[in-house]
PDB file of C-alpha atoms in Angstrom:
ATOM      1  CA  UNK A   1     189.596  57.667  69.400  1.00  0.00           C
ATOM      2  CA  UNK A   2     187.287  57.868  66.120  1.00  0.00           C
ATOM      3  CA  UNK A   3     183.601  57.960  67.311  1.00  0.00           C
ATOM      4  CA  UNK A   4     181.297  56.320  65.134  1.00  0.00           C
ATOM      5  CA  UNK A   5     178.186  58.125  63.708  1.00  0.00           C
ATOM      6  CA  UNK A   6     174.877  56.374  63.067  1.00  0.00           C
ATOM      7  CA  UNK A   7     175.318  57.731  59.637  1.00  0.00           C
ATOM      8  CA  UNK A   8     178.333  55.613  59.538  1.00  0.00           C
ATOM      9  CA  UNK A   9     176.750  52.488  59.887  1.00  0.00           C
ATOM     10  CA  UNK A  10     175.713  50.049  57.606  1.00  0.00           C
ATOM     11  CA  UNK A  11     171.629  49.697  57.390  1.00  0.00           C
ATOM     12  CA  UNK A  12     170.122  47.057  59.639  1.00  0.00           C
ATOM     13  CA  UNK A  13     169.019  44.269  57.071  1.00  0.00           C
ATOM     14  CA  UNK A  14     165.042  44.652  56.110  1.00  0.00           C
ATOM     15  CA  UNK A  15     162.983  41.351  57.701  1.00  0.00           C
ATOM     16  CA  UNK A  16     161.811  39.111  55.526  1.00  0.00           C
ATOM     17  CA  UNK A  17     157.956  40.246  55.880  1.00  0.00           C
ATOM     18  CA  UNK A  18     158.405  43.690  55.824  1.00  0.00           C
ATOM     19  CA  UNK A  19     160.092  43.042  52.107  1.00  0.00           C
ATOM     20  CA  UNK A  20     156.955  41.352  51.152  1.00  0.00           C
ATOM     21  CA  UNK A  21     154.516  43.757  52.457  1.00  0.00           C
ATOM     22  CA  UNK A  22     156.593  46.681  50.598  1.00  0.00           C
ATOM     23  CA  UNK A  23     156.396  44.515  47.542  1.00  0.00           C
ATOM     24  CA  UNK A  24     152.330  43.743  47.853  1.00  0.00           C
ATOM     25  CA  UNK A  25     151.702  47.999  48.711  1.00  0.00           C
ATOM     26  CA  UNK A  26     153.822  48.443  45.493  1.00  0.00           C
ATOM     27  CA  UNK A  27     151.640  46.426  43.601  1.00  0.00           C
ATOM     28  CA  UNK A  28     148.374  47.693  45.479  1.00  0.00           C
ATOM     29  CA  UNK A  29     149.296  51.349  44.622  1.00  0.00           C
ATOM     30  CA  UNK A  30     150.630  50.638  41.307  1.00  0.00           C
ATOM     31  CA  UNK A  31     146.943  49.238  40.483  1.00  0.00           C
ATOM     32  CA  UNK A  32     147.531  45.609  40.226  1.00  0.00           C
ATOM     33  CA  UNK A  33     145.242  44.696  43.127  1.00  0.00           C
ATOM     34  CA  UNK A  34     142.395  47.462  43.518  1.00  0.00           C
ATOM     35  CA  UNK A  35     140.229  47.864  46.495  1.00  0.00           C
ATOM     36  CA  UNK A  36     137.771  45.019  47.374  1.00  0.00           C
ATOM     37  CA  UNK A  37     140.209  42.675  45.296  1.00  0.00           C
ATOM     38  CA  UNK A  38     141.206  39.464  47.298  1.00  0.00           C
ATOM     39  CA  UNK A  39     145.280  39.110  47.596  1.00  0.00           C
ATOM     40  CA  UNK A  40     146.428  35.767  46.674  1.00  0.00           C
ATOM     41  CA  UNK A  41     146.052  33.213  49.332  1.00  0.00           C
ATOM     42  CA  UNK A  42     149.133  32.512  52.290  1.00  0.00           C
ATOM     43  CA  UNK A  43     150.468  29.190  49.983  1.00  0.00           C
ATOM     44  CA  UNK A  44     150.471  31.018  47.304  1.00  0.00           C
ATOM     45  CA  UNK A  45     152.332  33.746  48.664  1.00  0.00           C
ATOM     46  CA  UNK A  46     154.673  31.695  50.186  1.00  0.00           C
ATOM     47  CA  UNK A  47     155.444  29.720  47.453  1.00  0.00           C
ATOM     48  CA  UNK A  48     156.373  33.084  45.269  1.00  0.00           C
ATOM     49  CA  UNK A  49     158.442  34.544  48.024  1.00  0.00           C
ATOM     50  CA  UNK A  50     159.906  31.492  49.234  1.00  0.00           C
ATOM     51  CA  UNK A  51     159.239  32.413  52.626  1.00  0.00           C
ATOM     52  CA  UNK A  52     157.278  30.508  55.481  1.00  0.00           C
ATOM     53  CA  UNK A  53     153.570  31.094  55.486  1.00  0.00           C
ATOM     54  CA  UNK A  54     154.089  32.407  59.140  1.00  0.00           C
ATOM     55  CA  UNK A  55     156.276  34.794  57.402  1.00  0.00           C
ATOM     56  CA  UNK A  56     153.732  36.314  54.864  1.00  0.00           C
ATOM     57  CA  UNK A  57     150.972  36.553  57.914  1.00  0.00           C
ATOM     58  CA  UNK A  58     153.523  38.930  59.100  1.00  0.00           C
ATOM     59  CA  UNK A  59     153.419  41.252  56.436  1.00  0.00           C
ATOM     60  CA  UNK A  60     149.676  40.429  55.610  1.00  0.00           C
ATOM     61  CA  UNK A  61     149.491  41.591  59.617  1.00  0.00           C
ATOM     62  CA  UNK A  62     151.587  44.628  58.882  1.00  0.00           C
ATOM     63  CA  UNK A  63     149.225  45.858  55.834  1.00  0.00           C
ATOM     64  CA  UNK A  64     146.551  45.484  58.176  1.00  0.00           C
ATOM     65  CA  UNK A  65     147.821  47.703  60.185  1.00  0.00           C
ATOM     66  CA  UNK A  66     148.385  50.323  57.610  1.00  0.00           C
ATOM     67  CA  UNK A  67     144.863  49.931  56.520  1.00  0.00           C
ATOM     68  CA  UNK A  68     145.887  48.871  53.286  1.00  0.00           C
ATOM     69  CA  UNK A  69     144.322  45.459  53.818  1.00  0.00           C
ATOM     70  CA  UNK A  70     141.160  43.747  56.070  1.00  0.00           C
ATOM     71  CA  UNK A  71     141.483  39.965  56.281  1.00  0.00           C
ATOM     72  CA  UNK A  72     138.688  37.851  57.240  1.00  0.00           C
ATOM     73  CA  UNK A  73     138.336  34.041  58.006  1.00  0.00           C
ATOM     74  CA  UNK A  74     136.071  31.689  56.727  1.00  0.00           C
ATOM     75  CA  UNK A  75     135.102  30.173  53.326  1.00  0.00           C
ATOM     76  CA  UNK A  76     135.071  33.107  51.825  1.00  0.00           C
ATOM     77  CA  UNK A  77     137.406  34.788  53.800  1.00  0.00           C
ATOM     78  CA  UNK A  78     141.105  35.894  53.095  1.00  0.00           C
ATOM     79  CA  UNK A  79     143.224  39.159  52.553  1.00  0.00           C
ATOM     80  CA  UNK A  80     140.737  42.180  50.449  1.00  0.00           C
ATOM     81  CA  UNK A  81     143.130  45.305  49.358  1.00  0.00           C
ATOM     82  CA  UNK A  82     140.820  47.819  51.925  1.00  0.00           C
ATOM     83  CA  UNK A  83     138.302  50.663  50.694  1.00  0.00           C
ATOM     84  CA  UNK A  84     140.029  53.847  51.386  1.00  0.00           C
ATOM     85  CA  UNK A  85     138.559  55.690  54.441  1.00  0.00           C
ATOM     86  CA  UNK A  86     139.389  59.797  54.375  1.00  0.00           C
ATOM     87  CA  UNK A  87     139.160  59.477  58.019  1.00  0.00           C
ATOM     88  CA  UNK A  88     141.575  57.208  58.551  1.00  0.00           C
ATOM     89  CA  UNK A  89     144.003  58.987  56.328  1.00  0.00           C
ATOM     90  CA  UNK A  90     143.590  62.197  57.808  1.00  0.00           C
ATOM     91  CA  UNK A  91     143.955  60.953  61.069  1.00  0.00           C
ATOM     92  CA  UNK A  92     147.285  58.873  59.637  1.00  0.00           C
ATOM     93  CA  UNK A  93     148.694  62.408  58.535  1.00  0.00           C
ATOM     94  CA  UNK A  94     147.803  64.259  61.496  1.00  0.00           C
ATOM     95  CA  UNK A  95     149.528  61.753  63.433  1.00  0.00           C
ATOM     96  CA  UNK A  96     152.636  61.742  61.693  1.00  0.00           C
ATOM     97  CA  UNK A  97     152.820  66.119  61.302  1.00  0.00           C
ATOM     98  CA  UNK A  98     152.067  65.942  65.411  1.00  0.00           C
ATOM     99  CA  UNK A  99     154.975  63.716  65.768  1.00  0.00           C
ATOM    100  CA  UNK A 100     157.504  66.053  63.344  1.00  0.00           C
ATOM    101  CA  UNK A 101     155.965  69.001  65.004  1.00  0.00           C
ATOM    102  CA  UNK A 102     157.195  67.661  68.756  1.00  0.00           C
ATOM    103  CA  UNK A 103     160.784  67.272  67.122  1.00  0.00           C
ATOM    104  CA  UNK A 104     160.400  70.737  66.028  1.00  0.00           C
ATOM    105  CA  UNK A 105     161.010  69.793  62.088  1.00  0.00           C
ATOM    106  CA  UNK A 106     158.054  71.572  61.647  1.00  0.00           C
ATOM    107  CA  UNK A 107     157.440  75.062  62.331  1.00  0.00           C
ATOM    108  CA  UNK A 108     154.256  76.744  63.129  1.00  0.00           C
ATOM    109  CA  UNK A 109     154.971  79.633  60.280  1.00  0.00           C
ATOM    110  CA  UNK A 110     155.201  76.504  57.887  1.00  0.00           C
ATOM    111  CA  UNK A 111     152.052  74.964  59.183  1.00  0.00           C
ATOM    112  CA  UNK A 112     150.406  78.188  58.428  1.00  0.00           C
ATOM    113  CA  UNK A 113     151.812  78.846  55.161  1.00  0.00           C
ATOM    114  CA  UNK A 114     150.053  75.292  54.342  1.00  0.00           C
ATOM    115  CA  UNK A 115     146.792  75.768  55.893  1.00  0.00           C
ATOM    116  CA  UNK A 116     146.891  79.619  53.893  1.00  0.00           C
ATOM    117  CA  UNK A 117     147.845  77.387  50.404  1.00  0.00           C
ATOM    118  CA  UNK A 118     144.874  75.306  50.951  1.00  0.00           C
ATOM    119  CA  UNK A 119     142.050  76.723  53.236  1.00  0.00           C
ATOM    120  CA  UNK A 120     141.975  80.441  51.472  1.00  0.00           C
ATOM    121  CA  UNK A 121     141.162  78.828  47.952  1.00  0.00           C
ATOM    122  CA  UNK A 122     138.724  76.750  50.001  1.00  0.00           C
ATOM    123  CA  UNK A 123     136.972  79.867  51.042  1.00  0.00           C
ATOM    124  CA  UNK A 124     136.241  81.088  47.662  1.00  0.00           C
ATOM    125  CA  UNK A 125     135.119  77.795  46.427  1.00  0.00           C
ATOM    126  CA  UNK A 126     132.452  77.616  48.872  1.00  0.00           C
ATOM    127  CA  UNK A 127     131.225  80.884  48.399  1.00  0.00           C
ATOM    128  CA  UNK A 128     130.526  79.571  44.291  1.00  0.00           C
ATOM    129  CA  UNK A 129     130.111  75.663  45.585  1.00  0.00           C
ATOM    130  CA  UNK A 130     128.386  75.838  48.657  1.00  0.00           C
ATOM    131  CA  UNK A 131     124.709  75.004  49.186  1.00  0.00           C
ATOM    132  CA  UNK A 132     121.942  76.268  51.253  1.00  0.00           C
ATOM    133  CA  UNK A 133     121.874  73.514  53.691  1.00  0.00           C
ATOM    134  CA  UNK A 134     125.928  73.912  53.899  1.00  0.00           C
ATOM    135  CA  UNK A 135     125.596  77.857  54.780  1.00  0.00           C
ATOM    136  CA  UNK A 136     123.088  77.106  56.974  1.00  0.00           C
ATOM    137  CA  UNK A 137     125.370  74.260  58.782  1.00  0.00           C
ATOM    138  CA  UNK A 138     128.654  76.486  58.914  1.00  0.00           C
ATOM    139  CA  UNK A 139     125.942  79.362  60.334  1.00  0.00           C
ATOM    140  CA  UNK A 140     124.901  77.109  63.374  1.00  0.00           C
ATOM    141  CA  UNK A 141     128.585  76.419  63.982  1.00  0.00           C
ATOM    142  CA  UNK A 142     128.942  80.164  65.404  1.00  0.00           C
ATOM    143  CA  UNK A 143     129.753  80.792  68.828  1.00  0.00           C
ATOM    144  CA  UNK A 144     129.778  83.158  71.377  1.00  0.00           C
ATOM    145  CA  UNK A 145     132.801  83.630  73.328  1.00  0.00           C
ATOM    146  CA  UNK A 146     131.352  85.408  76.246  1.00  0.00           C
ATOM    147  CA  UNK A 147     128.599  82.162  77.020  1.00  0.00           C
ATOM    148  CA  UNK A 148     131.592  79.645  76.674  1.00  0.00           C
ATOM    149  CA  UNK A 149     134.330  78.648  78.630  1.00  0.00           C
ATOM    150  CA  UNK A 150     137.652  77.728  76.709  1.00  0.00           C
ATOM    151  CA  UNK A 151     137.451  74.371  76.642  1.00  0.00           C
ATOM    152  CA  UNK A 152     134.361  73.936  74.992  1.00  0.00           C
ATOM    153  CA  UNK A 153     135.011  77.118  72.306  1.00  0.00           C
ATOM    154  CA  UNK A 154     137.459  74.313  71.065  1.00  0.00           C
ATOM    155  CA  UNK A 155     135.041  72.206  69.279  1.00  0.00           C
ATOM    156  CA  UNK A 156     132.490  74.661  67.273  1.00  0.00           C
ATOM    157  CA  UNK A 157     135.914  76.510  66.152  1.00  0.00           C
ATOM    158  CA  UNK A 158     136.723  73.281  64.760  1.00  0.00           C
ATOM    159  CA  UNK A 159     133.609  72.348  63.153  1.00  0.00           C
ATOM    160  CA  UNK A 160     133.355  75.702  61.738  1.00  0.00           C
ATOM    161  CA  UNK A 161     136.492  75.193  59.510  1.00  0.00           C
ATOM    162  CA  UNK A 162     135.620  71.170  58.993  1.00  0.00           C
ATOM    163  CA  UNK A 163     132.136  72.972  57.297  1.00  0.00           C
ATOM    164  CA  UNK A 164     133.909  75.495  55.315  1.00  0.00           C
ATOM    165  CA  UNK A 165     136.302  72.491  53.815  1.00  0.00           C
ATOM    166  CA  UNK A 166     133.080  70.169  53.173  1.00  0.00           C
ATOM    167  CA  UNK A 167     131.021  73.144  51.669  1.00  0.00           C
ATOM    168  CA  UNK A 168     134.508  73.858  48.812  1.00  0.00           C
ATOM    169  CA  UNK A 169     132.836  70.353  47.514  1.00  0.00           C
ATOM    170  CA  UNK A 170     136.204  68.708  47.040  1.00  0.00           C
ATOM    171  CA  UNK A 171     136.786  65.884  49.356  1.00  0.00           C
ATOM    172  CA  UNK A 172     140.311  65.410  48.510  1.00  0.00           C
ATOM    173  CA  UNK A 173     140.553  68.913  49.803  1.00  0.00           C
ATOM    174  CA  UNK A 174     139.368  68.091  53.327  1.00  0.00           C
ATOM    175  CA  UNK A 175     142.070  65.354  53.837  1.00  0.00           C
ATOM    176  CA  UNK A 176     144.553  66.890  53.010  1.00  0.00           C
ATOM    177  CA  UNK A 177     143.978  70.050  54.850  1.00  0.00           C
ATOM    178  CA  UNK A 178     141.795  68.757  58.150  1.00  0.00           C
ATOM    179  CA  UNK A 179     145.566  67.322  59.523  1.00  0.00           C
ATOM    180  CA  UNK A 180     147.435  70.674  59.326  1.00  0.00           C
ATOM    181  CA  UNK A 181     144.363  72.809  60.695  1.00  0.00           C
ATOM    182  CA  UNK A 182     144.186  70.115  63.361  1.00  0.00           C
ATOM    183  CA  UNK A 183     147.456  69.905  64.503  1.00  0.00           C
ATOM    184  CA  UNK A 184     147.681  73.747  64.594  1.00  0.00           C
ATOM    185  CA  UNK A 185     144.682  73.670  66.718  1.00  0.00           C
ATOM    186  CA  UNK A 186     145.268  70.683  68.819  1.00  0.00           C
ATOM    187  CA  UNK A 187     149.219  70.996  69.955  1.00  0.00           C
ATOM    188  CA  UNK A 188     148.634  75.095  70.063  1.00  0.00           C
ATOM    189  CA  UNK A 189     145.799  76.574  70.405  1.00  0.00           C
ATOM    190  CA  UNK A 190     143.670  74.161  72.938  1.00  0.00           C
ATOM    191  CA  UNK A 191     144.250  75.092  76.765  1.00  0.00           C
ATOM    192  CA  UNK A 192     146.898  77.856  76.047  1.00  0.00           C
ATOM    193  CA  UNK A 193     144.830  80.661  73.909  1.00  0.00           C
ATOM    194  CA  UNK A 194     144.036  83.886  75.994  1.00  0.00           C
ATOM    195  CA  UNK A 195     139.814  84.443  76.295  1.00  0.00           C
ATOM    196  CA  UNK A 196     140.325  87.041  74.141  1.00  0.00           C
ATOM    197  CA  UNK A 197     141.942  85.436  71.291  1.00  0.00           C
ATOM    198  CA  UNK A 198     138.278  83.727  70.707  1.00  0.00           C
ATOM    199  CA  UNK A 199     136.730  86.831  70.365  1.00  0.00           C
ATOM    200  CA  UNK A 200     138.744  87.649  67.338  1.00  0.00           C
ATOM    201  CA  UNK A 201     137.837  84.174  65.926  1.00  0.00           C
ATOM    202  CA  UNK A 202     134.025  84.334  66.056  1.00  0.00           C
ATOM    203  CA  UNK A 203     134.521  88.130  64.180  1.00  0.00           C
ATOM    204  CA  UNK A 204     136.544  86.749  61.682  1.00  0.00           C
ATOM    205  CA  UNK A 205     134.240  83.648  61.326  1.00  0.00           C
ATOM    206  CA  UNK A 206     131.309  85.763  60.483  1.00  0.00           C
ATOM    207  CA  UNK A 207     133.052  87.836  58.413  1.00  0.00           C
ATOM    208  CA  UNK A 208     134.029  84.543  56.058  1.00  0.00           C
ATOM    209  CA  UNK A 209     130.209  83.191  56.542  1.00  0.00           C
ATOM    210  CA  UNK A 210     129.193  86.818  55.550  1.00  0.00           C
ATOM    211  CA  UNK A 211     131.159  86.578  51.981  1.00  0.00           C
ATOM    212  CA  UNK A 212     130.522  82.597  51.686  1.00  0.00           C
ATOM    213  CA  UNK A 213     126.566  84.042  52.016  1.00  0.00           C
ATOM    214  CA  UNK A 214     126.684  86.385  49.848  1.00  0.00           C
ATOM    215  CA  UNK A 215     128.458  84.416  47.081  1.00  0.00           C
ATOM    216  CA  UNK A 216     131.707  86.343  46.689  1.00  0.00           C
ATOM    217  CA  UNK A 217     134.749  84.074  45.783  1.00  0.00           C
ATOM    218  CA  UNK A 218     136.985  87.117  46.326  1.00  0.00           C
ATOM    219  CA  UNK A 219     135.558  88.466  48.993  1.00  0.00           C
ATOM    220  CA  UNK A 220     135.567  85.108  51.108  1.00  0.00           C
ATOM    221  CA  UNK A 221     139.229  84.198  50.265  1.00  0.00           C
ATOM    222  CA  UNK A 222     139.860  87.772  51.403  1.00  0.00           C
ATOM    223  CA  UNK A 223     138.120  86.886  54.880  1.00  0.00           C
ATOM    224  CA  UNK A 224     139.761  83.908  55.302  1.00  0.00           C
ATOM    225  CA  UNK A 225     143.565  84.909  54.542  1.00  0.00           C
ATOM    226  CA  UNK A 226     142.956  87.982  56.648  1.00  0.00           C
ATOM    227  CA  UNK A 227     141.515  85.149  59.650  1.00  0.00           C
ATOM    228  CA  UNK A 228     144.706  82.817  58.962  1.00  0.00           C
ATOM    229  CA  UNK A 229     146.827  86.348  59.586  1.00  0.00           C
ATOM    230  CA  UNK A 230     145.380  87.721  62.894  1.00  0.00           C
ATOM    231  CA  UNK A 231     146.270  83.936  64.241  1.00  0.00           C
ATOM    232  CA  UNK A 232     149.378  83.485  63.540  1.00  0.00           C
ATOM    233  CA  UNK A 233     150.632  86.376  66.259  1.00  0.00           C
ATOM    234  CA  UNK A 234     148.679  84.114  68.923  1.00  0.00           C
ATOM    235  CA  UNK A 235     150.007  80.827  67.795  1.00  0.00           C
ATOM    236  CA  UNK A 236     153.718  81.876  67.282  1.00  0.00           C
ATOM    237  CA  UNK A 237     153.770  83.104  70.857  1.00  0.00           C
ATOM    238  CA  UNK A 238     152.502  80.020  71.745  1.00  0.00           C
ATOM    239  CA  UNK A 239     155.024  78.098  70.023  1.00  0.00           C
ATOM    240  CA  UNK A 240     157.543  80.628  71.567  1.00  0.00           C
ATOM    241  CA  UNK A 241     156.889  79.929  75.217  1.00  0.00           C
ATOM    242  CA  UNK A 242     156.810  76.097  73.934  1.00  0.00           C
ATOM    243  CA  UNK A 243     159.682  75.742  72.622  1.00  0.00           C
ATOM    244  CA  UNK A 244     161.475  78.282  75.740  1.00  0.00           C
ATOM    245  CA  UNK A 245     160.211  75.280  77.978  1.00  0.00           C
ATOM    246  CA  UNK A 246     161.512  72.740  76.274  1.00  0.00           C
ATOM    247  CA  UNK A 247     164.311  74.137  76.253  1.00  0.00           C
ATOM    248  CA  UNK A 248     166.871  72.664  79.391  1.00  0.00           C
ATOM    249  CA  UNK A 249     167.649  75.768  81.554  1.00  0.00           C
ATOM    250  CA  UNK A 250     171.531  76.692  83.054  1.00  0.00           C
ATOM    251  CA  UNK A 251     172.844  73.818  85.416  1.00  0.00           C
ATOM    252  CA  UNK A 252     171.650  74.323  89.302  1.00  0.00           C
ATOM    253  CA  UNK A 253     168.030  75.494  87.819  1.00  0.00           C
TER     254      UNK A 253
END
């Protein structure tokens, strides 16, 4: 008997609106519409595709939801190609790494080699970019492990490292990098670090404000690679008794 593989089969056939929608973001990113530019109207759409006009409110629908569009009604209403938001792409791409890390495509040595690609540079740009108000923000983002409890370390660790990004003064830089540090943090660190992990991050945190302070490029991309390597024995073990769980155990257990 021959099993058949999914690989085997033929692809299911692409609706109708999803073809148009991948057709409009093709022209979107290619530069044909830019953002705040109105889409051509439903008739008009229809008419070119030669689809129903419930049809292209489908796709129009499912560019929506992809924040690619925002459609409004009215006189002057209709489809507008959307302003990018960073937020909402970061929190696209930290989505979609939180979903390939629960299928275990993604290691946590791989998220780290990322975060070390893109948050040590980072470092050493604020120390030469940074400003006074900036230092003076990431300072106040300190903590003190021995007057918190774990769940609320969580947040100031974050917003020390959403500082640091902001303070390297490229924004391009903070979306791409706030989705790895978060996912790290969120599916690894929160609820399963030991007390005394956090003590280790608030020494290494001053150590990076220390060289950010002091204006040394080196000296700050030093602090933070040497931060990114005392983690990654906490969050591999982690990821270790993770993965040991998910594991199914011998039949009977």
């Amino acid at each position: 008997m021959t099993v058949e593989r999914a690989s085997d089969r033929p692809p299911a056939p692409v609706p109708a609106y999803a073809e148009i929608a991948a057709q409009l973001r093709d022209r979107i990113i290619a530069g044909e519409f830019r953002p705040g530019d109105r889409l051509p109207i439903e008739p008009e759409l229809s008419a070119e595709h030669g689809v129903s006009r419930s049809t292209v409110r489908e796709a129009l629908r499912l560019l929506a939801s992809q924040n690619l569009i925002t459609t409004t009604r009215g006189v002057a209403g209709g489809s507008f190609v959307a302003y990018p938001q960073p937020d909402q792409i970061t929190e696209y791409l930290a989505t979609s790494l939180n979903l390939l890390a629960l299928d275990t495509q993604i290691t946590v040595d791989q998220l780290l080699e990322i975060r070390e690609m893109l948050e040590v540079p980072a470092a050493g740009l604020a120390a030469v970019r940074g400003t006074a108000e900036g230092r003076a923000e990431l300072r106040g983002s300190l903590f003190d492990p021995s007057t918190l409890d774990p769940a609320e370390i969580f947040a100031p660790n974050r917003h020390f490292h959403a500082v640091l990004l902001k303070l390297a003064g490229n924004p391009f830089l903070e979306v791409v990098t706030q989705p790895v540090f978060r996912v790290l943090n969120e599916r690894f660190l929160r609820e399963n670090a030991p007390t005394r992990f956090w003590y280790g991050v608030d020494h290494d945190h001053r150590a990076i404000l220390d060289r950010i302070e002091a204006g040394d490029e080196a000296g700050a991309r030093e602090a933070c690679h040497a931060h990114l390597e005392n983690l990654r024995e906490t969050y591999t073990t982690i990821d270790r008794t993770r993965l040991a769980g998910s594991r199914p155990g011998p039949p009977g257990h």
